[in-house]
Coordinates of C-alpha atoms in Angstrom, one line a residue:
Chain A
M1 CA 3.1 37.0 -22.6
T2 CA 4.0 35.4 -25.8
P3 CA 7.4 34.8 -27.3
S4 CA 6.8 37.7 -29.7
D5 CA 6.1 40.2 -26.9
P6 CA 9.2 42.4 -26.2
L7 CA 10.5 42.1 -22.7
P8 CA 10.4 45.4 -20.9
P9 CA 14.0 46.5 -20.4
N10 CA 15.1 46.2 -16.8
E11 CA 18.3 46.0 -15.0
I12 CA 19.7 47.0 -11.7
T13 CA 23.1 48.4 -10.9
I14 CA 24.3 47.5 -7.5
T15 CA 26.2 49.9 -5.3
Q16 CA 27.6 49.5 -1.7
E17 CA 25.2 52.4 -0.8
M18 CA 22.3 50.3 -2.1
I19 CA 23.5 47.3 -0.1
D20 CA 23.8 49.4 3.0
E21 CA 20.3 50.9 2.6
Y22 CA 18.9 47.4 2.0
A23 CA 20.6 46.3 5.2
R24 CA 18.9 49.1 7.1
I25 CA 15.5 48.3 5.6
S26 CA 15.8 44.5 6.1
G27 CA 17.8 44.4 9.3
D28 CA 20.3 42.1 7.6
F29 CA 23.7 43.5 8.6
N30 CA 25.6 40.3 7.8
P31 CA 29.2 41.4 7.6
L32 CA 29.4 39.8 4.2
H33 CA 27.1 42.6 3.0
V34 CA 28.1 45.6 4.9
D35 CA 31.6 45.3 6.4
V36 CA 34.0 46.1 3.6
E37 CA 37.1 45.2 5.6
A38 CA 35.8 42.0 7.1
A39 CA 34.3 40.8 3.8
A40 CA 37.7 41.4 2.1
R41 CA 39.2 38.7 4.4
T42 CA 36.6 36.1 3.4
P43 CA 36.8 33.8 0.3
F44 CA 34.5 36.3 -1.4
G45 CA 37.2 39.0 -1.3
G46 CA 34.7 41.8 -0.7
T47 CA 31.2 42.6 0.1
I48 CA 28.3 40.8 -1.7
A49 CA 24.7 42.0 -2.2
H50 CA 21.8 40.6 -0.3
G51 CA 20.2 37.9 -2.5
C52 CA 17.0 39.9 -2.8
I53 CA 18.7 42.8 -4.6
P54 CA 19.6 41.1 -7.9
M55 CA 16.2 39.5 -7.8
E56 CA 14.5 42.9 -8.2
P57 CA 14.3 42.9 -12.0
I58 CA 12.1 39.8 -12.0
F59 CA 9.5 41.6 -9.9
K60 CA 9.6 44.7 -11.9
V61 CA 9.4 43.1 -15.3
V62 CA 6.6 40.7 -14.3
Q63 CA 4.6 43.4 -12.7
R64 CA 5.0 45.6 -15.8
I65 CA 4.0 42.7 -18.1
I66 CA 0.8 42.0 -16.2
G67 CA 0.1 45.7 -15.6
K68 CA -0.2 45.5 -11.8
P69 CA 1.9 47.0 -9.0
V70 CA 2.2 43.7 -7.2
M71 CA 2.5 40.0 -8.0
P72 CA -0.9 38.2 -8.2
A73 CA -1.9 36.4 -5.1
G74 CA -0.8 32.8 -5.3
S75 CA 2.2 33.5 -7.4
R76 CA 5.2 31.2 -6.7
M77 CA 8.9 31.7 -7.3
S78 CA 11.7 29.3 -6.9
L79 CA 15.2 30.2 -7.5
R80 CA 18.9 29.3 -7.0
Y81 CA 21.7 31.7 -6.3
L82 CA 24.5 30.7 -8.5
Q83 CA 27.0 33.4 -7.9
P84 CA 27.2 36.4 -5.6
S85 CA 26.5 39.9 -6.9
R86 CA 28.8 42.6 -5.9
P87 CA 28.9 46.4 -5.8
G88 CA 29.5 47.6 -9.4
D89 CA 27.6 44.7 -11.0
T90 CA 24.7 45.5 -13.3
I91 CA 22.1 42.7 -13.3
R92 CA 19.7 42.2 -16.2
L93 CA 16.9 39.8 -16.6
E94 CA 16.4 37.1 -19.1
L95 CA 12.9 35.7 -19.2
R96 CA 10.8 33.3 -21.2
D97 CA 7.3 31.9 -20.9
D98 CA 7.6 28.2 -20.4
G99 CA 3.9 27.5 -19.9
N100 CA 1.1 26.4 -22.1
D101 CA -1.7 27.9 -19.9
A102 CA -2.1 31.6 -20.7
A103 CA -4.0 32.1 -17.5
A104 CA -1.2 30.9 -15.3
A105 CA 2.1 32.0 -17.0
D106 CA 5.1 29.9 -16.1
L107 CA 8.1 32.1 -16.5
V108 CA 11.7 30.8 -16.5
F109 CA 14.2 33.5 -15.7
A110 CA 17.8 34.2 -15.2
C111 CA 19.5 37.2 -13.7
V112 CA 22.8 37.8 -15.6
N113 CA 25.6 40.2 -14.7
Q114 CA 27.5 42.5 -17.1
R115 CA 30.1 39.7 -17.7
G116 CA 27.3 37.4 -18.9
D117 CA 27.5 35.2 -15.8
K118 CA 24.2 33.9 -14.6
V119 CA 23.9 34.9 -10.9
I120 CA 20.3 33.6 -10.3
E121 CA 18.1 31.2 -12.1
G122 CA 14.6 30.3 -11.3
R123 CA 11.0 29.9 -12.2
C124 CA 8.0 32.1 -11.5
T125 CA 4.4 30.8 -11.8
L126 CA 1.8 33.6 -11.7
G127 CA -1.2 33.1 -9.5
Chain B
M1 CA 24.7 35.6 20.1
T2 CA 23.0 33.0 17.9
N3 CA 19.9 31.4 19.5
P4 CA 21.1 27.8 20.4
L5 CA 17.8 26.3 19.1
T6 CA 18.6 27.7 15.7
T7 CA 22.1 26.2 15.3
F8 CA 22.5 23.2 13.0
E9 CA 22.8 20.8 15.9
G10 CA 20.1 22.4 18.1
A11 CA 17.4 23.3 15.6
V12 CA 14.1 21.6 16.2
I13 CA 12.7 21.0 12.7
G14 CA 9.2 22.2 12.2
R15 CA 8.9 24.1 15.5
E16 CA 8.2 27.8 15.4
V17 CA 11.3 29.6 16.4
C18 CA 10.0 33.1 16.9
Q19 CA 7.3 35.5 15.9
G20 CA 7.6 39.2 15.0
H21 CA 5.2 42.1 14.5
I22 CA 5.6 45.1 12.3
V23 CA 3.4 47.9 11.1
V24 CA 3.9 48.8 7.5
T25 CA 4.3 52.6 7.2
Q26 CA 4.2 54.8 4.2
D27 CA 7.7 55.9 5.0
D28 CA 8.9 52.3 4.8
I29 CA 7.2 52.0 1.4
D30 CA 8.6 55.2 0.2
S31 CA 12.1 54.2 1.3
F32 CA 11.9 50.9 -0.5
C33 CA 10.5 52.4 -3.6
R34 CA 13.3 55.0 -3.7
L35 CA 15.9 52.4 -3.2
M36 CA 14.6 50.0 -5.9
G37 CA 13.2 52.6 -8.3
Y38 CA 9.5 51.8 -8.0
D39 CA 7.4 54.6 -9.2
D40 CA 3.8 53.3 -9.7
P41 CA 1.2 55.6 -8.1
A42 CA -0.2 52.6 -6.3
Y43 CA 2.7 52.8 -3.9
R44 CA 2.2 56.4 -3.0
A45 CA 0.3 58.0 -0.1
G46 CA -3.3 58.7 -1.2
A47 CA -3.5 55.8 -3.6
A48 CA -7.1 54.4 -3.9
G49 CA -7.6 51.7 -1.3
G50 CA -4.4 52.7 0.4
A51 CA -0.8 52.4 -0.8
V52 CA 0.4 48.9 -1.5
A53 CA 4.0 47.8 -0.8
P54 CA 6.0 46.4 -3.7
T55 CA 5.8 42.6 -3.5
S56 CA 9.6 42.3 -3.1
M57 CA 9.4 44.4 0.0
C58 CA 7.7 41.5 1.8
L59 CA 11.0 39.6 1.5
T60 CA 12.4 41.9 4.1
Y61 CA 10.0 41.0 6.9
G62 CA 11.3 37.5 7.4
L63 CA 14.9 38.7 7.0
R64 CA 14.5 41.3 9.6
L65 CA 12.9 38.9 12.1
G66 CA 15.6 36.3 11.6
W67 CA 18.4 38.8 12.2
E68 CA 16.8 40.6 15.0
E69 CA 16.1 37.3 16.8
D70 CA 19.6 36.0 16.1
V71 CA 18.3 33.1 14.1
F72 CA 20.6 33.4 11.2
P73 CA 24.2 32.9 12.0
P74 CA 26.7 35.5 10.8
G75 CA 28.3 34.2 7.7
A76 CA 25.2 32.3 6.6
I77 CA 25.1 32.1 2.8
R78 CA 21.7 31.9 1.1
M79 CA 21.6 29.4 -1.7
G80 CA 18.0 29.3 -2.9
D81 CA 14.4 30.4 -2.3
E82 CA 10.9 29.0 -2.6
N83 CA 8.5 31.9 -2.1
V84 CA 4.8 32.2 -2.4
Y85 CA 3.2 35.7 -2.6
G86 CA -0.3 36.3 -1.2
V87 CA -2.3 39.5 -0.7
A88 CA -0.5 42.8 -1.0
A89 CA 0.7 44.5 2.2
R90 CA -0.6 48.0 2.6
A91 CA 0.5 51.0 4.5
G92 CA -1.0 50.7 8.0
D93 CA -1.2 46.9 7.9
A94 CA -0.1 45.2 11.2
L95 CA 1.8 42.2 10.0
T96 CA 2.9 39.1 11.9
T97 CA 5.8 37.0 10.8
T98 CA 6.5 33.5 12.1
L99 CA 9.9 31.8 11.5
T100 CA 10.3 28.1 11.5
I101 CA 13.4 25.9 10.6
V102 CA 11.9 23.3 8.2
D103 CA 14.9 21.3 7.1
R104 CA 18.4 20.4 8.0
F105 CA 20.9 18.4 5.8
E106 CA 24.5 18.0 5.0
R107 CA 26.0 17.8 1.5
K108 CA 29.6 17.7 0.3
G109 CA 30.8 18.5 3.8
R110 CA 28.6 21.6 4.1
R111 CA 25.7 22.1 6.5
F112 CA 22.4 23.5 5.4
L113 CA 19.4 24.8 7.2
K114 CA 16.1 25.7 5.5
Y115 CA 14.2 28.6 7.0
E116 CA 10.6 29.4 6.4
M117 CA 9.0 32.8 7.3
T118 CA 5.3 33.3 6.8
T119 CA 3.9 36.8 7.1
T120 CA 0.2 37.4 7.6
N121 CA -1.9 40.6 7.9
G122 CA -4.4 41.6 10.6
A123 CA -7.1 39.7 8.8
G124 CA -5.1 36.5 8.9
E125 CA -4.4 36.6 5.2
T126 CA -1.0 35.4 4.0
V127 CA 1.1 38.2 2.6
C128 CA 4.0 35.9 1.7
T129 CA 5.8 32.8 2.6
V130 CA 9.5 33.0 2.1
A131 CA 11.6 29.9 2.4
F132 CA 15.3 29.9 1.9
T133 CA 18.1 27.4 2.2
A134 CA 21.4 28.6 3.6
I135 CA 24.8 27.2 4.2
V136 CA 25.5 27.7 7.8
P137 CA 28.9 27.8 9.6

């Protein structure tokens, strides 16, 4: 990827139904994710998405860029969750190549919600 | 009830907490692809070499183990990940995931545990290592 390459468009819109289904698939039924009434009584004021859900655009975009259905073996990803994502949020990816070695792209990314708030930031080094 | 050896006070850093086994099914892959909008033919039944699971699906294996074994306390808040992705998981793979608590620290009055889940396939190849740090109650 070079700075002149267009980034494949990708975003994810989070719904409570999506969160509930992710809970079923992952077994993560943390009340913060799936119990609307209980979550409303927490400082979050409502349910929040599993952290893996707003991460999805990074996988999709990277895999599309490299033309493979999975990340190359040896790929590394480090990230911080800056804010929770909630039902109704649309998360889009901002990505830039921060590496000098074309064979081992070093991608800096941010997942940003519809208000422009960064919810995740991180780095992905392809194997 | 949370496993006492996984609480902030009781965790034994570096010792394996639990191990889980799962067989990847085509139904699992299909469900995940529907949910997240993956449509590459490589994920579908009949793909050459066997259907692969999207890489992000491997994040669910450690999560499932941690919740099923009551390792993660209700109310835990995930703060950050350090993940390494290995060979792709495929439909039919028998996967083993081990969970270890690898760090414990306090900062600004909050308590943190770092969990590491490593998933391997039947050939002993690493599918993924997912490590995340969480604020725990």
